[in-house]
XYZ file of N, CA and C in Angstrom:
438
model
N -48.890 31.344 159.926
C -49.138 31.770 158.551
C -47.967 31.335 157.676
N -48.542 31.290 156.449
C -47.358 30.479 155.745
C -47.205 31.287 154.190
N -46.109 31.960 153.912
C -46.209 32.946 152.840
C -46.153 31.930 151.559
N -46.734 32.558 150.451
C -46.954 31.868 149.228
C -46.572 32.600 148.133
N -46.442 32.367 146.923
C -45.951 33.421 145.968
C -46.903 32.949 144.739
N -47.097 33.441 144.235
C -48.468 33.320 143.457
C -47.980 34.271 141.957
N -47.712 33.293 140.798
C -47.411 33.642 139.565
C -48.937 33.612 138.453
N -48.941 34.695 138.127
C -50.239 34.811 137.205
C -49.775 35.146 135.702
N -50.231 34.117 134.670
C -49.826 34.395 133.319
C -50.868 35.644 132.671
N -50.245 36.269 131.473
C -51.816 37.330 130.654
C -52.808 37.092 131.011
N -52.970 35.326 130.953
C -54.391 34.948 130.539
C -55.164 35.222 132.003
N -54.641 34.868 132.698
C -55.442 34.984 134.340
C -55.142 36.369 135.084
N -54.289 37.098 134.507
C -54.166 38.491 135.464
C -55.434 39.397 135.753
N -56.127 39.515 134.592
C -57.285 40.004 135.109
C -58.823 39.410 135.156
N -58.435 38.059 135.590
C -59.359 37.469 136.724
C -59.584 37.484 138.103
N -60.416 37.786 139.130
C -60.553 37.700 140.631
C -60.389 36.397 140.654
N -59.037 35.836 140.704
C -58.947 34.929 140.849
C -58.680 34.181 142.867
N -57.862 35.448 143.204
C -57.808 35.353 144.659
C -59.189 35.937 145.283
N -59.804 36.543 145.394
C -61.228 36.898 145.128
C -62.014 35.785 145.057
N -62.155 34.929 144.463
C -62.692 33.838 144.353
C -62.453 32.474 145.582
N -61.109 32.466 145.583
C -60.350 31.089 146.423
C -60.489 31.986 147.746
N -60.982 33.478 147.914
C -60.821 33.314 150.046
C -62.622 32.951 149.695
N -63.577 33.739 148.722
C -64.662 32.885 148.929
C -65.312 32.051 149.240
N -64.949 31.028 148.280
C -64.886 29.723 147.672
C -64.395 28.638 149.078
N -63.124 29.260 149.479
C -62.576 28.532 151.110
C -62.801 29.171 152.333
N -63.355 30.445 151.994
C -63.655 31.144 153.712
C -62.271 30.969 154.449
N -60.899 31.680 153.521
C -59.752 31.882 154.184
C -59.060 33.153 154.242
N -58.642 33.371 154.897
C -58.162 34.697 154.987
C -56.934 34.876 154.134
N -56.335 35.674 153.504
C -55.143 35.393 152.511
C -54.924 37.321 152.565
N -53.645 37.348 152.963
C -53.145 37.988 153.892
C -52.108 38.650 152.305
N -52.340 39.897 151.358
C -51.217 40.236 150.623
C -50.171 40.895 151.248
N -48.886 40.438 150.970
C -47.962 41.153 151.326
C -47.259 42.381 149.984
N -46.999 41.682 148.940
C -46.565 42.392 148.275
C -47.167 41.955 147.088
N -47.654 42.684 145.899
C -47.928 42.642 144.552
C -47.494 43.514 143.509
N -46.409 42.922 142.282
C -46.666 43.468 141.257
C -47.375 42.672 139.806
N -48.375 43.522 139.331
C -48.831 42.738 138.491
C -49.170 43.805 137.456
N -49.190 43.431 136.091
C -49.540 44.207 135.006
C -50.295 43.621 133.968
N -50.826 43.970 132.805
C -51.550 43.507 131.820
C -50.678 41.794 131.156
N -49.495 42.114 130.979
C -48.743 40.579 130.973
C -48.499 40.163 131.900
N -49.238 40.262 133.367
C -48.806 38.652 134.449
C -48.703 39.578 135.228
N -47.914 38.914 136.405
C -47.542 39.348 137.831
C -46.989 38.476 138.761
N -46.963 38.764 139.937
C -45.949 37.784 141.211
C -46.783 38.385 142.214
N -47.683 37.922 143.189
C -48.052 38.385 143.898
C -47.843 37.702 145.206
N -47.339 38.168 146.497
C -46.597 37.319 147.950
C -47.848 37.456 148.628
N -48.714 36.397 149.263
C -49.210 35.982 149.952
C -49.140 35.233 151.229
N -50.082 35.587 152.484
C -49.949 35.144 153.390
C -51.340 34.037 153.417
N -50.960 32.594 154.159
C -52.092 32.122 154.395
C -52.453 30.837 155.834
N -53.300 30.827 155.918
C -52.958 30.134 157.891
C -52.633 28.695 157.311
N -51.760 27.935 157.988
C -50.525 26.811 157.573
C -51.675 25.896 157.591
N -52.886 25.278 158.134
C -53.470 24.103 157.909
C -54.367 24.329 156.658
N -54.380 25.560 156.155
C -55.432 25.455 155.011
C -54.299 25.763 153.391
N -52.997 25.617 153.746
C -52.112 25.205 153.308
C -52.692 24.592 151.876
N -52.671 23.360 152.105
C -52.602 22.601 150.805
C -53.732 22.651 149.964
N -55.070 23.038 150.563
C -56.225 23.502 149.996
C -56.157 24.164 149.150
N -55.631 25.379 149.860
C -55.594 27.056 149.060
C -54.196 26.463 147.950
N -53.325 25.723 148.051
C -52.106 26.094 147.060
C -52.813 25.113 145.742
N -53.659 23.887 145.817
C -54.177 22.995 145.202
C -55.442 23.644 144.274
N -56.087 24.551 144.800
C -57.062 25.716 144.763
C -56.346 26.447 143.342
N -55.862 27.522 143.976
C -54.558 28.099 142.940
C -54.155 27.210 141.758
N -53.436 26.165 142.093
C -53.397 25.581 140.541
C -53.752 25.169 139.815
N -55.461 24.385 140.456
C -56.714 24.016 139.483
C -56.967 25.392 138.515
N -56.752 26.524 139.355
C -56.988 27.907 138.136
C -55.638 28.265 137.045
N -54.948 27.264 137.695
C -54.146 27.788 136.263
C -52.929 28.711 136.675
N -52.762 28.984 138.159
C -51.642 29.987 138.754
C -50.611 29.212 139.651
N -49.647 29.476 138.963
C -47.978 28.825 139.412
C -48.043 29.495 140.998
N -47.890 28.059 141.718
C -47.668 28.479 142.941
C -46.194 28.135 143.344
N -45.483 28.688 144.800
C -44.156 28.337 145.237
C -44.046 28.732 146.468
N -43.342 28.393 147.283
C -42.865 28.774 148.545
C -41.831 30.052 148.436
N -41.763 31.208 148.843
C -40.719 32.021 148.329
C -39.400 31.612 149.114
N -38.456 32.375 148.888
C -36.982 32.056 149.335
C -36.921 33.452 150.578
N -36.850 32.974 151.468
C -36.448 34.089 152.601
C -35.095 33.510 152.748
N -34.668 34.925 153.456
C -33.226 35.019 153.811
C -32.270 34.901 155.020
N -31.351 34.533 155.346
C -30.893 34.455 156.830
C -29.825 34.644 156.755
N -29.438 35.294 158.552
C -28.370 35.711 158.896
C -27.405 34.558 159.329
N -26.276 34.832 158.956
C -25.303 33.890 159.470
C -24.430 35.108 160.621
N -24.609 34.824 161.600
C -23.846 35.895 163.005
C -22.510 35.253 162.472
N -21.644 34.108 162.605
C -20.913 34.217 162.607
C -19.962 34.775 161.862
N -20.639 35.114 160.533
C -20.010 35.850 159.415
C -20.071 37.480 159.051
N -21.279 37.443 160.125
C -21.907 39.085 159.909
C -21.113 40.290 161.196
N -20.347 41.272 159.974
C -19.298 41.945 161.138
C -20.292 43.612 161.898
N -21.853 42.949 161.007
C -22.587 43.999 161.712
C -22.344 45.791 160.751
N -21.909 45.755 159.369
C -22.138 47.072 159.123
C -22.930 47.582 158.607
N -24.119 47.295 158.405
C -25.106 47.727 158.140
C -26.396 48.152 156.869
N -25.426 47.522 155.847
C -25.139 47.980 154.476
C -26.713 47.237 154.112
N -26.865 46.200 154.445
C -28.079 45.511 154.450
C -29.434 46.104 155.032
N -28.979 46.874 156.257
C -30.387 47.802 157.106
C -31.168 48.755 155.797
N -30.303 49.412 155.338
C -30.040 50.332 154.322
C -30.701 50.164 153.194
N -31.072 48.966 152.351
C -31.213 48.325 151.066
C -32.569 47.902 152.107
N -33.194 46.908 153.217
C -34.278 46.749 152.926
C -35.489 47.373 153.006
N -36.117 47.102 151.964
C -37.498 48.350 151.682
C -38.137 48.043 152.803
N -38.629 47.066 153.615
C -40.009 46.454 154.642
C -39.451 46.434 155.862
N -37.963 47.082 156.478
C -37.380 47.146 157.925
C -37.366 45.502 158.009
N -37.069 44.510 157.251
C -36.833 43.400 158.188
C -35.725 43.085 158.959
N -35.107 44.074 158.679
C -33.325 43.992 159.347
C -33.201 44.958 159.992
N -32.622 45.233 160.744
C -32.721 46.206 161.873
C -31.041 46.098 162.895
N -31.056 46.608 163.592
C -29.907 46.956 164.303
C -30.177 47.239 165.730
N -29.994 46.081 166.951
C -30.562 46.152 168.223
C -28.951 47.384 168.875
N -29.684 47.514 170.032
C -28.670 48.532 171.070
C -27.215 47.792 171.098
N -27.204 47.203 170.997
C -25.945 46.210 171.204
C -25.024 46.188 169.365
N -25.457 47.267 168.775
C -25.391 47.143 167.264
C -25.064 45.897 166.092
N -25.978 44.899 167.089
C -25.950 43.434 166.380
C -27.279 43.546 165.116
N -27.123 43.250 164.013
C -27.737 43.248 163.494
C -29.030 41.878 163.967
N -30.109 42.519 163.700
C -31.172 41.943 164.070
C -32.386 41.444 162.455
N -32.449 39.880 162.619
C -33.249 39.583 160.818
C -34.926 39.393 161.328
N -35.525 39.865 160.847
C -36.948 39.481 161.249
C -37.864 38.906 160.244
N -37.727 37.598 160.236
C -38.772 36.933 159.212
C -40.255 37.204 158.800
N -40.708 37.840 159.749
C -42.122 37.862 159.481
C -42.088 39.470 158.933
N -41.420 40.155 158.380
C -41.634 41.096 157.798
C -41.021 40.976 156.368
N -39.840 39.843 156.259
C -39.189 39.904 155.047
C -40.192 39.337 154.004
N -39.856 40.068 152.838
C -40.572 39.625 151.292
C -39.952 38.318 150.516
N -38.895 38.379 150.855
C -38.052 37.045 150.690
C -37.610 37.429 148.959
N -37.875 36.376 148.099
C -37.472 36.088 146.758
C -37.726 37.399 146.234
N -38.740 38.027 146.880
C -39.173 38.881 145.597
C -38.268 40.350 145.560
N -37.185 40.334 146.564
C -36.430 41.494 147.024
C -34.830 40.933 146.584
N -34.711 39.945 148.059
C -33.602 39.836 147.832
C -32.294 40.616 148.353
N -32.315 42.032 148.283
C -31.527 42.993 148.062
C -30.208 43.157 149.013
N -30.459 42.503 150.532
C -29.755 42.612 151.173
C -28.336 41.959 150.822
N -29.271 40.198 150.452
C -28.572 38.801 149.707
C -27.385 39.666 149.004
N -27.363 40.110 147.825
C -26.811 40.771 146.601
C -25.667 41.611 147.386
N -26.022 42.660 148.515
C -25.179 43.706 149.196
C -24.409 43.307 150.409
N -24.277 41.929 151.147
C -23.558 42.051 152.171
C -22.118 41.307 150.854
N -21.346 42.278 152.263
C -20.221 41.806 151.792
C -19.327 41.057 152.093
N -19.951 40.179 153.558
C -19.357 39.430 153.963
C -19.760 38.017 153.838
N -20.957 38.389 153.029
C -21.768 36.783 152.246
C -22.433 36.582 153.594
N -22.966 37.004 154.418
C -23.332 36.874 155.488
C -24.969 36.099 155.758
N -25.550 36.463 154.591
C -26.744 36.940 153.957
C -27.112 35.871 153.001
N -27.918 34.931 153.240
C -28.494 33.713 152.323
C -29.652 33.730 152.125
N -30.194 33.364 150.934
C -31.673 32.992 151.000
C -31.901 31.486 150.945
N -32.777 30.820 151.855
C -32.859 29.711 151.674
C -34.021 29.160 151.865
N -34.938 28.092 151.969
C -36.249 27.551 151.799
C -36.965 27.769 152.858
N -38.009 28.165 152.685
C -39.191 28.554 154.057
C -39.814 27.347 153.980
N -39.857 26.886 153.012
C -40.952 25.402 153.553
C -40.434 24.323 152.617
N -39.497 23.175 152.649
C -39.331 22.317 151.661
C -40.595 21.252 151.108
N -41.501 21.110 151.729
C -42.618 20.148 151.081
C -43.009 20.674 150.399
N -43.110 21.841 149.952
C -44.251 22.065 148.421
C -43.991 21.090 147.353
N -44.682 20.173 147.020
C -44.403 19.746 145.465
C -45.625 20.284 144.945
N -45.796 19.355 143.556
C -46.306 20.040 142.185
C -47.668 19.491 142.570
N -48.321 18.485 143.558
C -49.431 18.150 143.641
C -50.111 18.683 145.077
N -49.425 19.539 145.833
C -50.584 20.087 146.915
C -48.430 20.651 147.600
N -49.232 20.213 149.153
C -48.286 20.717 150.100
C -48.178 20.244 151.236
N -47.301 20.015 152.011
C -48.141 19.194 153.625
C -46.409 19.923 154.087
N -46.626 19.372 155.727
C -45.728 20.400 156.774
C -45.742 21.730 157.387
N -44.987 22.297 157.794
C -45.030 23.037 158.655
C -44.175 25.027 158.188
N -44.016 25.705 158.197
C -43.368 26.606 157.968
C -42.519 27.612 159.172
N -41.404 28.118 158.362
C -40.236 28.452 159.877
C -40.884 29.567 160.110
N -40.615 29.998 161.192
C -41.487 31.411 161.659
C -40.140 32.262 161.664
């Protein structure tokens, strides 16, 4: 699965617009997180990696800014393990194994749309960086990090 971030202006917020594209493609599209209001929204999506460029090509024929979000990673060698990060994330993607090594789990993080840990370590330990570099502005092709 390959997370997506999905920007909706006034004009399209209250259209079924995702409603339409799992129809329309018979794909499963997996929400992780949404905020959206009468002026727009950001909504994080999940979607299976070969129907990829369909669904993101899909999306922008309607008029909705698509992107790869920014997830985050641990650097061990910098991370002295205190915890300050467990603390700040809302979705448990960080965690703390028996061995009190901090533990990052991608498939739960929200990535761009949080952040929070990024902002609070204090040992800079904590990066956000690209989940998928092929997105350009005309579809998508490749693979995504798990």
């Amino acid at each position: 699965m390959v997370r997506i971030l999905l920007r909706f202006n006034e004009e399209l917020v209250e259209q079924p617009i995702i409603s339409h594209i799992i129809l329309e493609h018979k794909v499963a599209v997996n929400i992780i997180t949404a905020h959206v209001n009468s002026k727009g929204g950001e909504v994080l999506a999940e979607i299976p990696d070969e129907s990829l460029e369909k669904i993101v090509t899909a999306f922008r024929q309607k008029g909705v800014e698509v992107s790869i979000p920014r997830l985050v990673e641990v650097d061990a060698d910098k991370c002295f393990n205190c915890g300050i990060c467990i603390t700040l994330c809302p979705v448990e993607a960080i965690n703390i194994d028996k061995d009190n090594t901090v533990i990052f789990n991608r498939e739960r993080c929200v990535g761009s749309t949080c952040s929070a840990c990024v902002d609070a370590c204090p040992a800079r330990a904590i990066r956000s960086v690209r989940q998928l570099n092929a997105l350009k502005n005309k579809g998508a092709r490749g693979k995504a990090e798990k």
